[in-house]
PDB file of C-alpha atoms in Angstrom:
ATOM      1  CA  MET J   1      22.020   2.021  -3.833  1.00  0.00           C
ATOM      2  CA  TYR J   2      23.326   3.941  -0.821  1.00  0.00           C
ATOM      3  CA  ARG J   3      21.074   4.579   2.235  1.00  0.00           C
ATOM      4  CA  ILE J   4      21.634   7.348   4.810  1.00  0.00           C
ATOM      5  CA  ALA J   5      20.440   6.544   8.251  1.00  0.00           C
ATOM      6  CA  GLY J   6      18.320   9.036  10.304  1.00  0.00           C
ATOM      7  CA  TYR J   7      15.517   9.394  12.756  1.00  0.00           C
ATOM      8  CA  ARG J   8      12.716  12.256  12.819  1.00  0.00           C
ATOM      9  CA  GLU J   9      12.647  14.424  15.874  1.00  0.00           C
ATOM     10  CA  ALA J  10       9.346  13.217  17.159  1.00  0.00           C
ATOM     11  CA  SER J  11       9.123   9.638  16.235  1.00  0.00           C
ATOM     12  CA  TYR J  12       5.843   7.878  17.041  1.00  0.00           C
ATOM     13  CA  THR J  13       4.445   4.960  15.610  1.00  0.00           C
ATOM     14  CA  ALA J  14       1.031   3.186  14.507  1.00  0.00           C
ATOM     15  CA  VAL J  15       0.000   0.733  11.825  1.00  0.00           C
ATOM     16  CA  VAL J  16      -1.520   1.514   8.492  1.00  0.00           C
ATOM     17  CA  ILE J  17      -2.609  -0.895   5.849  1.00  0.00           C
ATOM     18  CA  GLY J  18      -4.864  -3.670   5.463  1.00  0.00           C
ATOM     19  CA  LEU J  19      -7.880  -5.675   4.238  1.00  0.00           C
ATOM     20  CA  ILE J  20      -7.283  -9.069   2.780  1.00  0.00           C
ATOM     21  CA  ARG J  21      -9.696 -11.483   1.394  1.00  0.00           C
ATOM     22  CA  ARG J  22      -8.200 -14.532  -0.624  1.00  0.00           C
ATOM     23  CA  SER J  23      -4.481 -15.250  -1.471  1.00  0.00           C
ATOM     24  CA  VAL J  24      -3.265 -11.552  -1.859  1.00  0.00           C
ATOM     25  CA  THR J  25      -2.268  -9.401   0.995  1.00  0.00           C
ATOM     26  CA  ILE J  26      -2.208  -5.871   0.203  1.00  0.00           C
ATOM     27  CA  CYS J  27      -0.172  -3.344   1.058  1.00  0.00           C
ATOM     28  CA  PHE J  28       0.822   0.132   0.056  1.00  0.00           C
ATOM     29  CA  CYS J  29       4.423  -0.505   0.444  1.00  0.00           C
ATOM     30  CA  VAL J  30       7.162   1.678  -0.953  1.00  0.00           C
ATOM     31  CA  ILE J  31      10.186   1.527  -3.379  1.00  0.00           C
ATOM     32  CA  VAL J  32      13.213   2.771  -2.170  1.00  0.00           C
ATOM     33  CA  LEU J  33      15.797   4.793  -3.743  1.00  0.00           C
ATOM     34  CA  ALA J  34      19.217   6.288  -3.446  1.00  0.00           C
ATOM     35  CA  GLY J  35      19.790   9.412  -1.578  1.00  0.00           C
ATOM     36  CA  LEU J  36      22.019  10.472  -4.605  1.00  0.00           C
ATOM     37  CA  SER J  37      20.513  12.394  -7.535  1.00  0.00           C
ATOM     38  CA  LEU J  38      21.471   9.591 -10.117  1.00  0.00           C
ATOM     39  CA  GLN J  39      18.732   9.283 -12.624  1.00  0.00           C
ATOM     40  CA  PRO J  40      18.534   6.393 -15.348  1.00  0.00           C
ATOM     41  CA  VAL J  41      18.740   7.647 -18.706  1.00  0.00           C
ATOM     42  CA  TRP J  42      15.178   7.943 -20.427  1.00  0.00           C
ATOM     43  CA  ALA J  43      15.581   5.889 -24.037  1.00  0.00           C
ATOM     44  CA  GLY J  44      11.978   5.822 -24.842  1.00  0.00           C
ATOM     45  CA  PRO J  45       9.277   3.440 -23.729  1.00  0.00           C
ATOM     46  CA  PRO J  46      10.506  -0.009 -22.976  1.00  0.00           C
ATOM     47  CA  ALA J  47       8.881  -2.928 -24.804  1.00  0.00           C
ATOM     48  CA  LEU J  48       6.264  -5.036 -23.017  1.00  0.00           C
ATOM     49  CA  THR J  49       7.104  -8.626 -22.197  1.00  0.00           C
ATOM     50  CA  PRO J  50       4.662 -11.432 -22.646  1.00  0.00           C
ATOM     51  CA  ALA J  51       2.307 -12.065 -19.842  1.00  0.00           C
ATOM     52  CA  MET J  52       3.892 -13.562 -16.596  1.00  0.00           C
ATOM     53  CA  ASN J  53       3.686 -17.293 -16.322  1.00  0.00           C
ATOM     54  CA  ALA J  54       2.474 -18.975 -13.001  1.00  0.00           C
ATOM     55  CA  GLY J  55       4.166 -17.874  -9.812  1.00  0.00           C
ATOM     56  CA  GLU J  56       5.768 -14.778 -11.344  1.00  0.00           C
ATOM     57  CA  TRP J  57       4.862 -12.526  -8.554  1.00  0.00           C
ATOM     58  CA  ASN J  58       6.138 -15.044  -5.924  1.00  0.00           C
ATOM     59  CA  ASP J  59       9.086 -12.588  -5.018  1.00  0.00           C
ATOM     60  CA  THR J  60       6.846  -9.345  -4.745  1.00  0.00           C
ATOM     61  CA  ILE J  61       7.782  -7.326  -1.705  1.00  0.00           C
ATOM     62  CA  ALA J  62       5.934  -4.284  -2.153  1.00  0.00           C
ATOM     63  CA  LEU J  63       3.098  -3.162  -4.432  1.00  0.00           C
ATOM     64  CA  THR J  64       0.837  -0.381  -5.383  1.00  0.00           C
ATOM     65  CA  THR J  65      -1.303   1.076  -8.217  1.00  0.00           C
ATOM     66  CA  LEU J  66      -1.327   4.177 -10.204  1.00  0.00           C
ATOM     67  CA  GLY J  67      -3.439   4.963 -13.146  1.00  0.00           C
ATOM     68  CA  GLY J  68      -4.960   1.696 -13.085  1.00  0.00           C
ATOM     69  CA  GLN J  69      -1.461  -0.080 -13.366  1.00  0.00           C
ATOM     70  CA  LEU J  70       0.195  -2.117 -11.122  1.00  0.00           C
ATOM     71  CA  TYR J  71       3.643  -1.222  -9.834  1.00  0.00           C
ATOM     72  CA  SER J  72       5.669  -3.875  -7.849  1.00  0.00           C
ATOM     73  CA  ILE J  73       9.133  -4.553  -6.514  1.00  0.00           C
ATOM     74  CA  GLU J  74      10.706  -7.866  -6.470  1.00  0.00           C
ATOM     75  CA  LYS J  75      13.432  -9.061  -3.907  1.00  0.00           C
ATOM     76  CA  SER J  76      15.898  -8.434  -6.427  1.00  0.00           C
ATOM     77  CA  GLY J  77      15.364  -4.845  -6.376  1.00  0.00           C
ATOM     78  CA  VAL J  78      13.648  -4.516  -9.764  1.00  0.00           C
ATOM     79  CA  LEU J  79      10.495  -2.340 -10.218  1.00  0.00           C
ATOM     80  CA  TYR J  80       7.897  -3.498 -12.691  1.00  0.00           C
ATOM     81  CA  ARG J  81       4.740  -2.023 -14.048  1.00  0.00           C
ATOM     82  CA  THR J  82       2.081  -4.626 -15.179  1.00  0.00           C
ATOM     83  CA  ASP J  83      -1.006  -3.869 -17.190  1.00  0.00           C
ATOM     84  CA  LEU J  84      -3.838  -5.475 -15.106  1.00  0.00           C
ATOM     85  CA  THR J  85      -5.959  -6.176 -18.162  1.00  0.00           C
ATOM     86  CA  ASN J  86      -3.609  -8.659 -19.717  1.00  0.00           C
ATOM     87  CA  GLY J  87      -0.612  -9.389 -17.212  1.00  0.00           C
ATOM     88  CA  LYS J  88       1.925  -7.975 -19.556  1.00  0.00           C
ATOM     89  CA  TRP J  89       4.769  -6.238 -17.707  1.00  0.00           C
ATOM     90  CA  VAL J  90       7.819  -4.185 -18.185  1.00  0.00           C
ATOM     91  CA  GLN J  91      10.869  -3.339 -15.964  1.00  0.00           C
ATOM     92  CA  LEU J  92      11.414   0.553 -15.018  1.00  0.00           C
ATOM     93  CA  GLY J  93      15.012   1.737 -14.432  1.00  0.00           C
ATOM     94  CA  LYS J  94      17.710  -0.290 -12.711  1.00  0.00           C
ATOM     95  CA  ALA J  95      17.298  -2.810  -9.917  1.00  0.00           C
ATOM     96  CA  ASP J  96      17.708  -0.159  -7.235  1.00  0.00           C
ATOM     97  CA  PHE J  97      14.700  -1.168  -4.857  1.00  0.00           C
ATOM     98  CA  ALA J  98      15.775  -4.224  -2.930  1.00  0.00           C
ATOM     99  CA  ASN J  99      15.756  -2.134   0.415  1.00  0.00           C
ATOM    100  CA  THR J 100      12.144  -0.772  -0.078  1.00  0.00           C
ATOM    101  CA  ARG J 101       9.920  -1.043   3.137  1.00  0.00           C
ATOM    102  CA  PHE J 102       6.921   0.617   1.417  1.00  0.00           C
ATOM    103  CA  LEU J 103       5.686   1.440  -2.145  1.00  0.00           C
ATOM    104  CA  PHE J 104       2.888   4.016  -2.529  1.00  0.00           C
ATOM    105  CA  ALA J 105       1.492   6.433  -4.896  1.00  0.00           C
ATOM    106  CA  ASP J 106      -0.167   9.845  -5.221  1.00  0.00           C
ATOM    107  CA  ASP J 107      -2.030  11.100  -8.287  1.00  0.00           C
ATOM    108  CA  GLN J 108       1.176  11.420 -10.228  1.00  0.00           C
ATOM    109  CA  ASN J 109       4.101   9.603  -8.912  1.00  0.00           C
ATOM    110  CA  LEU J 110       5.421   6.642  -7.187  1.00  0.00           C
ATOM    111  CA  TYR J 111       6.950   7.106  -3.780  1.00  0.00           C
ATOM    112  CA  THR J 112       9.132   4.414  -1.584  1.00  0.00           C
ATOM    113  CA  ILE J 113      10.355   4.527   2.313  1.00  0.00           C
ATOM    114  CA  GLU J 114      13.588   2.735   2.410  1.00  0.00           C
ATOM    115  CA  THR J 115      14.678   0.450   5.435  1.00  0.00           C
ATOM    116  CA  ASP J 116      16.868   3.335   6.585  1.00  0.00           C
ATOM    117  CA  GLY J 117      13.650   5.672   6.828  1.00  0.00           C
ATOM    118  CA  SER J 118      14.322   7.755   3.822  1.00  0.00           C
ATOM    119  CA  LEU J 119      11.434   8.860   1.458  1.00  0.00           C
ATOM    120  CA  TYR J 120      11.838   8.878  -2.682  1.00  0.00           C
ATOM    121  CA  ARG J 121       9.726  10.080  -5.159  1.00  0.00           C
ATOM    122  CA  VAL J 122      10.011   7.717  -8.210  1.00  0.00           C
ATOM    123  CA  ASN J 123       9.017   8.294 -11.899  1.00  0.00           C
ATOM    124  CA  PRO J 124       6.275   5.891 -12.941  1.00  0.00           C
ATOM    125  CA  ALA J 125       7.526   6.150 -16.555  1.00  0.00           C
ATOM    126  CA  ASN J 126      11.242   5.318 -16.257  1.00  0.00           C
ATOM    127  CA  GLY J 127      11.938   4.384 -12.530  1.00  0.00           C
ATOM    128  CA  ALA J 128      14.201   7.632 -12.026  1.00  0.00           C
ATOM    129  CA  TRP J 129      14.139   8.628  -8.425  1.00  0.00           C
ATOM    130  CA  ASN J 130      15.141  11.515  -6.026  1.00  0.00           C
ATOM    131  CA  ARG J 131      14.981  11.927  -2.234  1.00  0.00           C
ATOM    132  CA  VAL J 132      12.160  13.903  -0.581  1.00  0.00           C
ATOM    133  CA  GLY J 133      12.547  15.662   2.724  1.00  0.00           C
ATOM    134  CA  GLN J 134      15.453  14.511   5.363  1.00  0.00           C
ATOM    135  CA  ALA J 135      17.338  11.365   5.123  1.00  0.00           C
ATOM    136  CA  GLY J 136      15.756   8.848   7.573  1.00  0.00           C
ATOM    137  CA  ALA J 137      12.844  10.936   8.813  1.00  0.00           C
ATOM    138  CA  TRP J 138      10.651   8.018   8.239  1.00  0.00           C
ATOM    139  CA  LYS J 139      12.650   5.469  10.098  1.00  0.00           C
ATOM    140  CA  ASN J 140      10.185   4.616  12.628  1.00  0.00           C
ATOM    141  CA  THR J 141       7.005   4.391  10.240  1.00  0.00           C
ATOM    142  CA  ILE J 142       4.939   1.266  10.869  1.00  0.00           C
ATOM    143  CA  ALA J 143       1.831   2.202   8.651  1.00  0.00           C
ATOM    144  CA  LEU J 144       0.869   4.799   5.872  1.00  0.00           C
ATOM    145  CA  VAL J 145      -1.612   5.779   3.371  1.00  0.00           C
ATOM    146  CA  THR J 146      -2.020   8.678   0.861  1.00  0.00           C
ATOM    147  CA  LEU J 147      -4.990  10.977   0.592  1.00  0.00           C
ATOM    148  CA  ASN J 148      -5.390  14.162  -1.395  1.00  0.00           C
ATOM    149  CA  ASN J 149      -1.669  13.885  -2.371  1.00  0.00           C
ATOM    150  CA  SER J 150      -0.442  14.093   1.038  1.00  0.00           C
ATOM    151  CA  LEU J 151       1.162  11.203   3.147  1.00  0.00           C
ATOM    152  CA  TYR J 152      -0.368   9.969   6.193  1.00  0.00           C
ATOM    153  CA  SER J 153       1.851   7.834   8.437  1.00  0.00           C
ATOM    154  CA  VAL J 154       1.962   6.302  11.905  1.00  0.00           C
ATOM    155  CA  GLU J 155       5.068   5.953  13.987  1.00  0.00           C
ATOM    156  CA  ARG J 156       6.058   3.494  16.663  1.00  0.00           C
ATOM    157  CA  GLY J 157       5.441   6.057  19.553  1.00  0.00           C
ATOM    158  CA  GLY J 158       1.778   6.349  18.279  1.00  0.00           C
ATOM    159  CA  ALA J 159       2.021   9.729  16.519  1.00  0.00           C
ATOM    160  CA  LEU J 160       0.273  10.404  13.360  1.00  0.00           C
ATOM    161  CA  TYR J 161       1.722  12.613  10.685  1.00  0.00           C
ATOM    162  CA  ARG J 162       0.764  14.358   7.692  1.00  0.00           C
ATOM    163  CA  THR J 163       3.393  14.997   5.113  1.00  0.00           C
ATOM    164  CA  ASP J 164       3.657  17.217   1.978  1.00  0.00           C
ATOM    165  CA  LEU J 165       4.771  14.842  -0.591  1.00  0.00           C
ATOM    166  CA  THR J 166       6.321  17.840  -2.712  1.00  0.00           C
ATOM    167  CA  SER J 167       8.565  19.281  -0.145  1.00  0.00           C
ATOM    168  CA  GLY J 168       8.663  16.383   2.497  1.00  0.00           C
ATOM    169  CA  ARG J 169       7.533  18.905   5.388  1.00  0.00           C
ATOM    170  CA  TRP J 170       5.590  17.006   7.848  1.00  0.00           C
ATOM    171  CA  GLY J 171       3.292  18.006  11.036  1.00  0.00           C
ATOM    172  CA  GLN J 172       2.011  15.890  13.581  1.00  0.00           C
ATOM    173  CA  LEU J 173      -1.996  15.586  13.923  1.00  0.00           C
ATOM    174  CA  GLY J 174      -3.678  15.039  17.311  1.00  0.00           C
ATOM    175  CA  LYS J 175      -2.237  12.946  20.186  1.00  0.00           C
ATOM    176  CA  ALA J 176       0.099  10.135  20.038  1.00  0.00           C
ATOM    177  CA  GLU J 177      -2.937   7.664  20.234  1.00  0.00           C
ATOM    178  CA  PHE J 178      -2.180   5.439  17.322  1.00  0.00           C
ATOM    179  CA  GLY J 179       0.616   2.992  18.511  1.00  0.00           C
ATOM    180  CA  ASN J 180      -1.601   0.003  18.405  1.00  0.00           C
ATOM    181  CA  THR J 181      -2.384   0.164  14.508  1.00  0.00           C
ATOM    182  CA  ARG J 182      -2.193  -2.830  12.635  1.00  0.00           C
ATOM    183  CA  PHE J 183      -3.629  -1.468   8.955  1.00  0.00           C
ATOM    184  CA  MET J 184      -4.332   1.821   7.914  1.00  0.00           C
ATOM    185  CA  PHE J 185      -6.253   2.637   4.517  1.00  0.00           C
ATOM    186  CA  THR J 186      -8.594   5.413   3.159  1.00  0.00           C
ATOM    187  CA  ASP J 187     -12.091   5.687   1.242  1.00  0.00           C
ATOM    188  CA  SER J 188     -10.877   8.963  -0.283  1.00  0.00           C
ATOM    189  CA  GLN J 189     -12.518  11.020   2.353  1.00  0.00           C
ATOM    190  CA  ASN J 190     -11.328   9.713   5.612  1.00  0.00           C
ATOM    191  CA  LEU J 191      -8.732   7.687   7.109  1.00  0.00           C
ATOM    192  CA  TYR J 192      -9.402   4.180   8.794  1.00  0.00           C
ATOM    193  CA  THR J 193      -7.526   2.153  11.057  1.00  0.00           C
ATOM    194  CA  ILE J 194      -7.671  -1.297  12.454  1.00  0.00           C
ATOM    195  CA  GLU J 195      -5.907  -1.790  15.722  1.00  0.00           C
ATOM    196  CA  ALA J 196      -4.275  -4.676  17.340  1.00  0.00           C
ATOM    197  CA  ASP J 197      -7.339  -5.716  19.089  1.00  0.00           C
ATOM    198  CA  GLY J 198      -9.203  -5.803  15.627  1.00  0.00           C
ATOM    199  CA  SER J 199     -11.507  -2.591  16.173  1.00  0.00           C
ATOM    200  CA  LEU J 200     -12.051  -0.271  13.192  1.00  0.00           C
ATOM    201  CA  TYR J 201     -11.829   3.325  13.530  1.00  0.00           C
ATOM    202  CA  ARG J 202     -12.686   6.199  11.182  1.00  0.00           C
ATOM    203  CA  VAL J 203      -9.874   9.082  11.631  1.00  0.00           C
ATOM    204  CA  SER J 204     -10.274  12.717  10.477  1.00  0.00           C
ATOM    205  CA  PRO J 205      -7.405  13.685   8.299  1.00  0.00           C
ATOM    206  CA  VAL J 206      -7.565  17.189   9.458  1.00  0.00           C
ATOM    207  CA  ASN J 207      -7.219  16.889  13.213  1.00  0.00           C
ATOM    208  CA  ALA J 208      -6.782  13.163  13.929  1.00  0.00           C
ATOM    209  CA  THR J 209     -10.144  12.723  15.833  1.00  0.00           C
ATOM    210  CA  TRP J 210     -11.614   9.370  15.681  1.00  0.00           C
ATOM    211  CA  LYS J 211     -14.564   7.272  16.148  1.00  0.00           C
ATOM    212  CA  GLY J 212     -15.194   3.339  16.315  1.00  0.00           C
ATOM    213  CA  VAL J 213     -16.891   1.914  13.555  1.00  0.00           C
ATOM    214  CA  GLY J 214     -19.119  -1.277  13.840  1.00  0.00           C
ATOM    215  CA  ASN J 215     -18.598  -3.709  16.632  1.00  0.00           C
ATOM    216  CA  ALA J 216     -15.354  -3.731  18.903  1.00  0.00           C
ATOM    217  CA  GLY J 217     -12.900  -6.430  17.865  1.00  0.00           C
ATOM    218  CA  ALA J 218     -14.822  -7.607  14.576  1.00  0.00           C
ATOM    219  CA  TRP J 219     -11.540  -7.231  12.608  1.00  0.00           C
ATOM    220  CA  ASN J 220      -9.486  -9.293  14.997  1.00  0.00           C
ATOM    221  CA  ASN J 221      -8.801 -11.999  12.303  1.00  0.00           C
ATOM    222  CA  THR J 222      -8.221  -9.622   9.207  1.00  0.00           C
ATOM    223  CA  ILE J 223      -4.890 -10.353   7.412  1.00  0.00           C
ATOM    224  CA  VAL J 224      -5.157  -8.066   4.499  1.00  0.00           C
ATOM    225  CA  VAL J 225      -7.225  -4.933   3.533  1.00  0.00           C
ATOM    226  CA  SER J 226      -8.076  -2.732   0.774  1.00  0.00           C
ATOM    227  CA  THR J 227     -10.515  -0.229  -0.332  1.00  0.00           C
ATOM    228  CA  LEU J 228     -12.724   0.070  -3.677  1.00  0.00           C
ATOM    229  CA  ASN J 229     -15.306   2.371  -4.720  1.00  0.00           C
ATOM    230  CA  GLY J 230     -16.062   3.614  -1.042  1.00  0.00           C
ATOM    231  CA  ARG J 231     -16.066   0.101   0.474  1.00  0.00           C
ATOM    232  CA  ILE J 232     -13.442  -1.791   2.850  1.00  0.00           C
ATOM    233  CA  TYR J 233     -12.525  -5.268   1.647  1.00  0.00           C
ATOM    234  CA  THR J 234     -10.697  -7.629   3.940  1.00  0.00           C
ATOM    235  CA  VAL J 235      -9.681 -11.236   3.957  1.00  0.00           C
ATOM    236  CA  GLU J 236      -9.867 -13.296   7.283  1.00  0.00           C
ATOM    237  CA  ARG J 237      -7.735 -16.168   8.198  1.00  0.00           C
ATOM    238  CA  SER J 238     -10.542 -18.312   7.420  1.00  0.00           C
ATOM    239  CA  GLY J 239     -10.200 -17.286   3.813  1.00  0.00           C
ATOM    240  CA  ALA J 240     -13.514 -15.477   3.749  1.00  0.00           C
ATOM    241  CA  LEU J 241     -13.598 -12.218   1.727  1.00  0.00           C
ATOM    242  CA  TYR J 242     -15.734  -9.461   3.449  1.00  0.00           C
ATOM    243  CA  GLU J 243     -17.182  -6.103   2.296  1.00  0.00           C
ATOM    244  CA  THR J 244     -17.676  -3.348   4.766  1.00  0.00           C
ATOM    245  CA  ASN J 245     -19.625  -0.334   4.609  1.00  0.00           C
ATOM    246  CA  PRO J 246     -17.535   2.368   6.307  1.00  0.00           C
ATOM    247  CA  ALA J 247     -20.315   4.551   7.289  1.00  0.00           C
ATOM    248  CA  THR J 248     -22.067   1.859   9.239  1.00  0.00           C
ATOM    249  CA  GLY J 249     -19.477  -0.645   9.990  1.00  0.00           C
ATOM    250  CA  VAL J 250     -22.095  -3.382   8.620  1.00  0.00           C
ATOM    251  CA  TRP J 251     -20.320  -6.213   6.696  1.00  0.00           C
ATOM    252  CA  LYS J 252     -21.163  -9.123   4.345  1.00  0.00           C
ATOM    253  CA  GLN J 253     -19.261 -12.024   3.129  1.00  0.00           C
ATOM    254  CA  VAL J 254     -18.502 -12.293  -0.583  1.00  0.00           C
ATOM    255  CA  GLY J 255     -18.265 -15.566  -2.283  1.00  0.00           C
ATOM    256  CA  LYS J 256     -16.569 -18.681  -0.919  1.00  0.00           C
ATOM    257  CA  PRO J 257     -13.820 -18.598   1.589  1.00  0.00           C
ATOM    258  CA  GLU J 258     -11.121 -19.075  -0.930  1.00  0.00           C
ATOM    259  CA  PHE J 259      -8.446 -16.474  -0.117  1.00  0.00           C
ATOM    260  CA  ALA J 260      -6.594 -17.594   3.037  1.00  0.00           C
ATOM    261  CA  LYS J 261      -3.493 -17.688   1.161  1.00  0.00           C
ATOM    262  CA  THR J 262      -3.678 -13.980  -0.004  1.00  0.00           C
ATOM    263  CA  GLU J 263      -0.407 -12.061   0.390  1.00  0.00           C
ATOM    264  CA  PHE J 264      -1.665  -8.877  -1.367  1.00  0.00           C
ATOM    265  CA  LEU J 265      -4.770  -7.307  -1.930  1.00  0.00           C
ATOM    266  CA  PHE J 266      -5.766  -4.185  -3.815  1.00  0.00           C
ATOM    267  CA  GLY J 267      -8.288  -2.527  -5.898  1.00  0.00           C
ATOM    268  CA  ALA J 268      -8.025  -0.888  -9.447  1.00  0.00           C
ATOM    269  CA  ASP J 269     -10.899   0.364 -11.630  1.00  0.00           C
ATOM    270  CA  ALA J 270     -14.016  -1.656 -10.788  1.00  0.00           C
ATOM    271  CA  SER J 271     -12.204  -4.809  -9.607  1.00  0.00           C
ATOM    272  CA  LEU J 272     -10.252  -6.411  -6.734  1.00  0.00           C
ATOM    273  CA  TYR J 273      -6.911  -7.854  -7.334  1.00  0.00           C
ATOM    274  CA  SER J 274      -5.047 -10.275  -5.300  1.00  0.00           C
ATOM    275  CA  ILE J 275      -1.506 -12.085  -5.246  1.00  0.00           C
ATOM    276  CA  ASP J 276      -1.818 -15.587  -3.955  1.00  0.00           C
ATOM    277  CA  GLY J 277       0.984 -18.073  -4.286  1.00  0.00           C
ATOM    278  CA  GLY J 278       2.852 -15.978  -6.728  1.00  0.00           C
ATOM    279  CA  ASP J 279       0.001 -15.666  -9.268  1.00  0.00           C
ATOM    280  CA  LEU J 280      -2.241 -12.449  -9.926  1.00  0.00           C
ATOM    281  CA  TYR J 281      -5.987 -12.795  -9.766  1.00  0.00           C
ATOM    282  CA  ARG J 282      -8.807 -10.378 -10.795  1.00  0.00           C
ATOM    283  CA  ILE J 283     -11.732 -10.751  -8.308  1.00  0.00           C
ATOM    284  CA  ASN J 284     -15.429  -9.697  -8.695  1.00  0.00           C
ATOM    285  CA  PRO J 285     -16.093  -7.396  -5.641  1.00  0.00           C
ATOM    286  CA  SER J 286     -19.930  -8.211  -6.232  1.00  0.00           C
ATOM    287  CA  ASN J 287     -19.632 -12.194  -5.642  1.00  0.00           C
ATOM    288  CA  GLY J 288     -16.247 -13.108  -5.035  1.00  0.00           C
ATOM    289  CA  SER J 289     -15.526 -14.987  -8.366  1.00  0.00           C
ATOM    290  CA  TRP J 290     -11.929 -14.689  -9.603  1.00  0.00           C
ATOM    291  CA  VAL J 291      -9.788 -15.385 -12.764  1.00  0.00           C
ATOM    292  CA  ALA J 292      -5.818 -15.546 -13.250  1.00  0.00           C
ATOM    293  CA  VAL J 293      -4.526 -12.497 -14.919  1.00  0.00           C
ATOM    294  CA  GLY J 294      -1.891 -13.052 -17.695  1.00  0.00           C
ATOM    295  CA  GLN J 295      -2.017 -17.000 -18.018  1.00  0.00           C
TER     296      GLN J 295
END
């Protein structure tokens, strides 16, 4: 896969991602693809493999969900789709994604942002890809999330951008006030950020106005973040998993503090999932109980 470096004219930063509780840190990373229009030949649906063995997600570098399925990229550049009910997986396309920085999805497609800052649309059925927008335009992105099929991203300079994922056209929202963003996520209505000082903010997706939620600095020890059914779930360095009401900032611990090694945390359907030590777990969001998937 070839990359073409480039920069957006007004580059700013901020961080977007978040919430962790257990041994899985989530990310809404992106798969990257080549700037060429080469596409794998579609030869019908690939056969599912057996459920992964212990440690099979040890080389995962990015993941996202779409339609209740897990899509993940390995260090080798391979893109996988996993059935979260039984852990069975299948490879999609060729090993074209080793340089992916972020992997995320809208309602229909997967997207990646490469290390050179280029944005690609990826077919979730066969891994075929094509570039969206100008090569290298997302070079300075530090955090991102999708909402209503638009990409919201923060750049190092603190600017927040909204990108039309169909055309790749983007525009800045509000002032460049987001340079200290550590995590960025959404509850399907608003954007949220957790800043470097551990404070949680609600951000308007229309004009980037923001307001603090809960106590300042309360999320200072958060290592991963996810959302599920209108609630924010985070994992702290202590290993504790917390559920936060984004309307009030009120939070409560869920289950035992068993999640300190969480690398990725994400929600799908009615469950939380984590990757911890290379293993995939399903977590009950009401009590923190968990079970390995696909073993």
